[in-house]
Amino acid sequence: MAESQEPQGPEAQVSEAQIAVHWREEEYYPPPPKFVEQANAKDPAIFERFTEDKFPGCFNEYADLLTWDQPWHTTLDSSNPPFWKWFVGGKLNASYNCVDRHAQASPDKTAIIFVPELESDDHVKISYQELLRQVNEFAAMLRDSLGLKTGDRVTLHMPMVPELPVTMLACARLGVIHSEVFGGFSGTACGHRIADSGSRILITMDGYYRAGQLADHKVKADEAVAAARQEGQEVDKVLVWRRRAGQYASQAPMAEGRDVFVDELLSGHSGKTVEPVSMPAEAPLFLMYTSGTTGRPKGCVHSTGGYMSYVAGTSKYYQDIHPDDMYWCMADIGWITGHSYIVYGPLALGTTTVIYEGVPNYPDGGRPWRIAEKLGVNIFHTSPTAIRMLRKVGPEEPKKYDYRFKHMTTVGEPIEPEVWRWYHSEVGKGEAAIVDTWWQTENGGFLGSTLPALQPMKPGSCGPGVLGVYPVIYDEDGNEIPDGRAGNICIRNPWPGIFQTIWGQPDRFVDTYYAKYNKDSGSKDWRDWPYFAGDGAVRAADGYFRILGRVDDVINVAGHRLGTKEIESAAMIVPEVAEAAAVPVIDDIRGRVVEVYVSLKPGFVPGKEMEGKVSKAIEAEIGKIARPKNVWIVPDMPKTRSGKIMRRVIASISNFADVGDVTTLANPEIVDDIRHHVQSAKVARDDVPRDLTEVEFEEIKKFGGE
Ligand code: WTA
């Protein structure tokens, strides 16, 4: 291992975070000249406009991309750190900016193209004018039939269908705060989020297509309502969109008085229009829940003015969106990527955004490229997990289709240089500029990326901080770490897309993201409040960052953040379980997968049935994405003398990595037992992970702290 501890003077301590990470420096790839010619940001003078001395005024240029009802008087009010206020005094409406103004300028232009999963179903085009009609009618229904008003929260639990942006934009029109829960989450997980946000309305859909099956989705609404009730939140109405007109795709009965079909209720609002409510820039636009280190999910509150400005600006310069592009982001709208870069950013710029319902490899690995060919997609956005999977199932597929991407994005996880090169040469046919964008649910938009026409690509690195964003790498004590060494990546300054707080938990907001590196809690100067992202990273000499992954107890499975505590609490719901610990295992497709270790209360017998129960409980509490790859029932957990479960030890066992020194444990003898049990079972299942890279080994060795 390269834990080089360079001499640093007598008192200097080399903290755990300061690991020299040695990898081969990757070569640069220049952007293709054809891309550069047409790019929105092709003049290097743009860098001058965003130098640090121009902060925060530099961001006015992003806000100017929007139409304001009333201009702002203060770009950044930082008088109450770290609760930043952007574009104070300004008023605007997000729905107006994404729909009305384009419907006026070019009514027939296509806003959304919906691609159903079944290839036998035609795609559906929705013009800006038609979108405006749908948003108006839905907003009228929310207001007049349901009594929703500005500031109310509404939970959405919807799949990838155009009805989802219609619902979001209708909420935004009224200043109602939407909280969309990823469709793949369980009903129970949705219920927790309903309760946390205090929503009395749930909007869902009866079913949707996934991997060729029409999944029953409405059934989850009943679980959600029950889970919310347990936490004291009553849901008055469940609005159910129907995937296919006149049919009902669910087995779950419609609860009398509570459940309503959207189409039936909407018919009473046909042709109605609703004046967009002029919202203060600082009014919340939506909540997006994400996992953290404790069990309770965090509702990230995103603002109207700052968020909209930031996604419009980054969509323009980093996604290089022009109004006449055919833009396809294959993420799910249920995650922040979809909110910012399927709905709000692209629509704010008046482009055409493609929404694909299903899984990328249905019915085969050529599907995305057929869609691209058919629709003439020229900007393509996806995740490393999808790229790894498409590469595995159809490495030769892209060649067979006649499409041309000018620009591609990867987001959500670190991408291996080898996978990046396949993306570049095969998917992009060597003709596309690629951006590897690093950011988080909390951030609203990109934080680290190359500016595609002006900075060369480097596989595996996201690039430098984006315009107006100044990242820094700190050690545990807040000292800047020299280039080439790993530490905690932080952002020195606020930016307009940063979330405002955690819904209902302002102290947790300050503690989680700002307390670590704030030296003076009374300071009113934003310079004293660096944002702690919770990721490990290294900066190379060229200023490009390589993101190493989470430094907290969050596991990134296929680009989805799962809190270990959340998974463990779910396992503990099984009455026989005494203790549970979740750990990451390196996976060639999904990046990381979860394995769960449990010990049982006395008198209970381990076995397949018990493993199944634990797995089911996790799926019911969180959703299929959290289902563990393996559940290991062990006689006891390796523990410190103070009783803390040593997750790093079991993580090492699951990954076939060296467990390190275990002699100081309270029960060192258990380690060999567990290793034998787990590793022989994995060998028998042909489930041995490949050798870990140095960086992966560091992650596993440190997992769970201590
Ligand atoms: C990880 C997704 C490497 C990171 C937008 C971060 C990345 C977490 C990248 C946020 C990237 C995101 N390279 N790692 N380009 N993008 N991550 O909240 O660990 O779902 O903290 O937001 O994903 O995940 P989230």
PDB file of N, CA, C and O in Angstrom, residues 515-557:
ATOM      1  N   ALA A 515     -20.242  22.466   9.909  1.00  0.00           N
ATOM      2  CA  ALA A 515     -19.582  22.561  11.216  1.00  0.00           C
ATOM      3  C   ALA A 515     -18.134  22.092  11.153  1.00  0.00           C
ATOM      4  O   ALA A 515     -17.251  22.656  11.800  1.00  0.00           O
ATOM      5  N   LYS A 516     -17.889  21.084  10.317  1.00  0.00           N
ATOM      6  CA  LYS A 516     -16.559  20.464  10.324  1.00  0.00           C
ATOM      7  C   LYS A 516     -15.433  21.463  10.044  1.00  0.00           C
ATOM      8  O   LYS A 516     -14.391  21.411  10.677  1.00  0.00           O
ATOM      9  N   TYR A 517     -15.636  22.343   9.092  1.00  0.00           N
ATOM     10  CA  TYR A 517     -14.531  23.230   8.731  1.00  0.00           C
ATOM     11  C   TYR A 517     -14.781  24.707   9.059  1.00  0.00           C
ATOM     12  O   TYR A 517     -14.063  25.584   8.604  1.00  0.00           O
ATOM     13  N   ASN A 518     -15.817  24.953   9.848  1.00  0.00           N
ATOM     14  CA  ASN A 518     -16.059  26.329  10.266  1.00  0.00           C
ATOM     15  C   ASN A 518     -15.245  26.605  11.526  1.00  0.00           C
ATOM     16  O   ASN A 518     -15.325  25.857  12.497  1.00  0.00           O
ATOM     17  N   LYS A 519     -14.458  27.666  11.491  1.00  0.00           N
ATOM     18  CA  LYS A 519     -13.599  27.930  12.640  1.00  0.00           C
ATOM     19  C   LYS A 519     -14.241  28.917  13.607  1.00  0.00           C
ATOM     20  O   LYS A 519     -13.814  29.043  14.741  1.00  0.00           O
ATOM     21  N   ASP A 520     -15.234  29.658  13.138  1.00  0.00           N
ATOM     22  CA  ASP A 520     -15.850  30.665  13.996  1.00  0.00           C
ATOM     23  C   ASP A 520     -17.345  30.709  13.690  1.00  0.00           C
ATOM     24  O   ASP A 520     -17.766  31.259  12.675  1.00  0.00           O
ATOM     25  N   SER A 521     -18.124  30.123  14.594  1.00  0.00           N
ATOM     26  CA  SER A 521     -19.555  29.990  14.297  1.00  0.00           C
ATOM     27  C   SER A 521     -20.272  31.340  14.322  1.00  0.00           C
ATOM     28  O   SER A 521     -21.406  31.448  13.872  1.00  0.00           O
ATOM     29  N   GLY A 522     -19.597  32.374  14.826  1.00  0.00           N
ATOM     30  CA  GLY A 522     -20.206  33.698  14.827  1.00  0.00           C
ATOM     31  C   GLY A 522     -19.885  34.491  13.570  1.00  0.00           C
ATOM     32  O   GLY A 522     -20.399  35.588  13.372  1.00  0.00           O
ATOM     33  N   SER A 523     -19.015  33.928  12.728  1.00  0.00           N
ATOM     34  CA  SER A 523     -18.566  34.689  11.566  1.00  0.00           C
ATOM     35  C   SER A 523     -19.683  34.911  10.549  1.00  0.00           C
ATOM     36  O   SER A 523     -20.461  34.024  10.246  1.00  0.00           O
ATOM     37  N   LYS A 524     -19.730  36.114  10.031  1.00  0.00           N
ATOM     38  CA  LYS A 524     -20.717  36.466   9.003  1.00  0.00           C
ATOM     39  C   LYS A 524     -20.076  36.440   7.615  1.00  0.00           C
ATOM     40  O   LYS A 524     -20.677  36.878   6.638  1.00  0.00           O
ATOM     41  N   ASP A 525     -18.841  36.019   7.546  1.00  0.00           N
ATOM     42  CA  ASP A 525     -18.112  36.040   6.286  1.00  0.00           C
ATOM     43  C   ASP A 525     -18.203  34.659   5.633  1.00  0.00           C
ATOM     44  O   ASP A 525     -17.810  33.662   6.254  1.00  0.00           O
ATOM     45  N   TRP A 526     -18.697  34.604   4.409  1.00  0.00           N
ATOM     46  CA  TRP A 526     -18.868  33.282   3.767  1.00  0.00           C
ATOM     47  C   TRP A 526     -17.548  32.538   3.661  1.00  0.00           C
ATOM     48  O   TRP A 526     -17.517  31.308   3.585  1.00  0.00           O
ATOM     49  N   ARG A 527     -16.439  33.276   3.667  1.00  0.00           N
ATOM     50  CA  ARG A 527     -15.131  32.616   3.546  1.00  0.00           C
ATOM     51  C   ARG A 527     -14.834  31.684   4.717  1.00  0.00           C
ATOM     52  O   ARG A 527     -13.974  30.822   4.646  1.00  0.00           O
ATOM     53  N   ASP A 528     -15.535  31.896   5.822  1.00  0.00           N
ATOM     54  CA  ASP A 528     -15.317  31.045   6.994  1.00  0.00           C
ATOM     55  C   ASP A 528     -16.217  29.815   7.007  1.00  0.00           C
ATOM     56  O   ASP A 528     -16.234  29.074   7.986  1.00  0.00           O
ATOM     57  N   TRP A 529     -16.983  29.621   5.928  1.00  0.00           N
ATOM     58  CA  TRP A 529     -17.965  28.532   5.924  1.00  0.00           C
ATOM     59  C   TRP A 529     -17.811  27.626   4.721  1.00  0.00           C
ATOM     60  O   TRP A 529     -18.710  27.563   3.872  1.00  0.00           O
ATOM     61  N   PRO A 530     -16.691  26.891   4.613  1.00  0.00           N
ATOM     62  CA  PRO A 530     -16.579  25.970   3.481  1.00  0.00           C
ATOM     63  C   PRO A 530     -17.614  24.855   3.590  1.00  0.00           C
ATOM     64  O   PRO A 530     -17.977  24.435   4.691  1.00  0.00           O
ATOM     65  N   TYR A 531     -18.089  24.432   2.433  1.00  0.00           N
ATOM     66  CA  TYR A 531     -19.091  23.356   2.357  1.00  0.00           C
ATOM     67  C   TYR A 531     -18.361  22.011   2.316  1.00  0.00           C
ATOM     68  O   TYR A 531     -17.523  21.775   1.440  1.00  0.00           O
ATOM     69  N   PHE A 532     -18.693  21.130   3.252  1.00  0.00           N
ATOM     70  CA  PHE A 532     -18.083  19.802   3.336  1.00  0.00           C
ATOM     71  C   PHE A 532     -18.960  18.816   2.562  1.00  0.00           C
ATOM     72  O   PHE A 532     -20.109  18.588   2.910  1.00  0.00           O
ATOM     73  N   ALA A 533     -18.392  18.261   1.476  1.00  0.00           N
ATOM     74  CA  ALA A 533     -19.205  17.448   0.568  1.00  0.00           C
ATOM     75  C   ALA A 533     -19.341  15.997   1.025  1.00  0.00           C
ATOM     76  O   ALA A 533     -20.238  15.297   0.576  1.00  0.00           O
ATOM     77  N   GLY A 534     -18.430  15.540   1.873  1.00  0.00           N
ATOM     78  CA  GLY A 534     -18.510  14.139   2.292  1.00  0.00           C
ATOM     79  C   GLY A 534     -17.880  13.175   1.301  1.00  0.00           C
ATOM     80  O   GLY A 534     -18.092  11.980   1.380  1.00  0.00           O
ATOM     81  N   ASP A 535     -17.104  13.697   0.358  1.00  0.00           N
ATOM     82  CA  ASP A 535     -16.399  12.841  -0.601  1.00  0.00           C
ATOM     83  C   ASP A 535     -14.897  12.974  -0.406  1.00  0.00           C
ATOM     84  O   ASP A 535     -14.391  14.053  -0.105  1.00  0.00           O
ATOM     85  N   GLY A 536     -14.207  11.865  -0.619  1.00  0.00           N
ATOM     86  CA  GLY A 536     -12.756  11.915  -0.694  1.00  0.00           C
ATOM     87  C   GLY A 536     -12.369  12.269  -2.120  1.00  0.00           C
ATOM     88  O   GLY A 536     -13.070  11.917  -3.065  1.00  0.00           O
ATOM     89  N   ALA A 537     -11.269  13.003  -2.275  1.00  0.00           N
ATOM     90  CA  ALA A 537     -10.827  13.377  -3.622  1.00  0.00           C
ATOM     91  C   ALA A 537      -9.353  13.735  -3.606  1.00  0.00           C
ATOM     92  O   ALA A 537      -8.768  13.983  -2.549  1.00  0.00           O
ATOM     93  N   VAL A 538      -8.771  13.764  -4.785  1.00  0.00           N
ATOM     94  CA  VAL A 538      -7.385  14.173  -4.965  1.00  0.00           C
ATOM     95  C   VAL A 538      -7.346  15.195  -6.085  1.00  0.00           C
ATOM     96  O   VAL A 538      -8.050  15.032  -7.084  1.00  0.00           O
ATOM     97  N   ARG A 539      -6.542  16.230  -5.902  1.00  0.00           N
ATOM     98  CA  ARG A 539      -6.350  17.163  -7.013  1.00  0.00           C
ATOM     99  C   ARG A 539      -4.996  16.880  -7.651  1.00  0.00           C
ATOM    100  O   ARG A 539      -3.991  16.744  -6.949  1.00  0.00           O
ATOM    101  N   ALA A 540      -4.974  16.799  -8.961  1.00  0.00           N
ATOM    102  CA  ALA A 540      -3.706  16.608  -9.674  1.00  0.00           C
ATOM    103  C   ALA A 540      -3.081  17.977  -9.923  1.00  0.00           C
ATOM    104  O   ALA A 540      -3.725  19.007  -9.710  1.00  0.00           O
ATOM    105  N   ALA A 541      -1.852  17.965 -10.405  1.00  0.00           N
ATOM    106  CA  ALA A 541      -1.139  19.222 -10.615  1.00  0.00           C
ATOM    107  C   ALA A 541      -1.861  20.132 -11.610  1.00  0.00           C
ATOM    108  O   ALA A 541      -1.727  21.354 -11.551  1.00  0.00           O
ATOM    109  N   ASP A 542      -2.625  19.562 -12.511  1.00  0.00           N
ATOM    110  CA  ASP A 542      -3.335  20.381 -13.499  1.00  0.00           C
ATOM    111  C   ASP A 542      -4.631  20.983 -12.945  1.00  0.00           C
ATOM    112  O   ASP A 542      -5.388  21.614 -13.682  1.00  0.00           O
ATOM    113  N   GLY A 543      -4.915  20.737 -11.663  1.00  0.00           N
ATOM    114  CA  GLY A 543      -6.117  21.309 -11.062  1.00  0.00           C
ATOM    115  C   GLY A 543      -7.364  20.449 -11.254  1.00  0.00           C
ATOM    116  O   GLY A 543      -8.445  20.819 -10.823  1.00  0.00           O
ATOM    117  N   TYR A 544      -7.214  19.306 -11.899  1.00  0.00           N
ATOM    118  CA  TYR A 544      -8.359  18.399 -12.098  1.00  0.00           C
ATOM    119  C   TYR A 544      -8.540  17.552 -10.838  1.00  0.00           C
ATOM    120  O   TYR A 544      -7.570  17.082 -10.244  1.00  0.00           O
ATOM    121  N   PHE A 545      -9.802  17.323 -10.486  1.00  0.00           N
ATOM    122  CA  PHE A 545     -10.105  16.507  -9.313  1.00  0.00           C
ATOM    123  C   PHE A 545     -10.486  15.097  -9.718  1.00  0.00           C
ATOM    124  O   PHE A 545     -11.199  14.898 -10.706  1.00  0.00           O
ATOM    125  N   ARG A 546     -10.002  14.166  -8.920  1.00  0.00           N
ATOM    126  CA  ARG A 546     -10.455  12.789  -9.084  1.00  0.00           C
ATOM    127  C   ARG A 546     -11.230  12.446  -7.818  1.00  0.00           C
ATOM    128  O   ARG A 546     -10.691  12.552  -6.713  1.00  0.00           O
ATOM    129  N   ILE A 547     -12.488  12.083  -7.973  1.00  0.00           N
ATOM    130  CA  ILE A 547     -13.347  11.805  -6.820  1.00  0.00           C
ATOM    131  C   ILE A 547     -13.173  10.342  -6.434  1.00  0.00           C
ATOM    132  O   ILE A 547     -13.260   9.450  -7.281  1.00  0.00           O
ATOM    133  N   LEU A 548     -12.944  10.107  -5.157  1.00  0.00           N
ATOM    134  CA  LEU A 548     -12.670   8.737  -4.708  1.00  0.00           C
ATOM    135  C   LEU A 548     -13.901   8.058  -4.134  1.00  0.00           C
ATOM    136  O   LEU A 548     -13.941   6.840  -4.028  1.00  0.00           O
ATOM    137  N   GLY A 549     -14.885   8.810  -3.717  1.00  0.00           N
ATOM    138  CA  GLY A 549     -16.089   8.204  -3.138  1.00  0.00           C
ATOM    139  C   GLY A 549     -16.367   8.779  -1.766  1.00  0.00           C
ATOM    140  O   GLY A 549     -15.652   9.655  -1.281  1.00  0.00           O
ATOM    141  N   ARG A 550     -17.412   8.277  -1.143  1.00  0.00           N
ATOM    142  CA  ARG A 550     -17.891   8.839   0.114  1.00  0.00           C
ATOM    143  C   ARG A 550     -16.898   8.597   1.254  1.00  0.00           C
ATOM    144  O   ARG A 550     -16.273   7.556   1.336  1.00  0.00           O
ATOM    145  N   VAL A 551     -16.812   9.569   2.137  1.00  0.00           N
ATOM    146  CA  VAL A 551     -16.007   9.371   3.347  1.00  0.00           C
ATOM    147  C   VAL A 551     -16.903   9.071   4.551  1.00  0.00           C
ATOM    148  O   VAL A 551     -16.417   8.833   5.636  1.00  0.00           O
ATOM    149  N   ASP A 552     -18.214   9.102   4.342  1.00  0.00           N
ATOM    150  CA  ASP A 552     -19.109   8.780   5.458  1.00  0.00           C
ATOM    151  C   ASP A 552     -19.687   7.381   5.249  1.00  0.00           C
ATOM    152  O   ASP A 552     -19.231   6.634   4.398  1.00  0.00           O
ATOM    153  N   ASP A 553     -20.719   7.040   5.999  1.00  0.00           N
ATOM    154  CA  ASP A 553     -21.265   5.688   5.905  1.00  0.00           C
ATOM    155  C   ASP A 553     -22.334   5.581   4.847  1.00  0.00           C
ATOM    156  O   ASP A 553     -23.390   5.007   5.063  1.00  0.00           O
ATOM    157  N   VAL A 554     -22.068   6.172   3.712  1.00  0.00           N
ATOM    158  CA  VAL A 554     -23.030   6.107   2.623  1.00  0.00           C
ATOM    159  C   VAL A 554     -22.432   5.211   1.546  1.00  0.00           C
ATOM    160  O   VAL A 554     -21.251   5.312   1.234  1.00  0.00           O
ATOM    161  N   ILE A 555     -23.248   4.305   1.033  1.00  0.00           N
ATOM    162  CA  ILE A 555     -22.778   3.402  -0.020  1.00  0.00           C
ATOM    163  C   ILE A 555     -23.441   3.826  -1.321  1.00  0.00           C
ATOM    164  O   ILE A 555     -24.656   3.999  -1.373  1.00  0.00           O
ATOM    165  N   ASN A 556     -22.624   4.013  -2.354  1.00  0.00           N
ATOM    166  CA  ASN A 556     -23.143   4.462  -3.639  1.00  0.00           C
ATOM    167  C   ASN A 556     -23.375   3.235  -4.531  1.00  0.00           C
ATOM    168  O   ASN A 556     -22.451   2.713  -5.133  1.00  0.00           O
ATOM    169  N   VAL A 557     -24.620   2.780  -4.578  1.00  0.00           N
ATOM    170  CA  VAL A 557     -24.961   1.602  -5.382  1.00  0.00           C
ATOM    171  C   VAL A 557     -25.532   2.075  -6.710  1.00  0.00           C
ATOM    172  O   VAL A 557     -26.583   2.710  -6.742  1.00  0.00           O
TER     173      VAL A 557
END
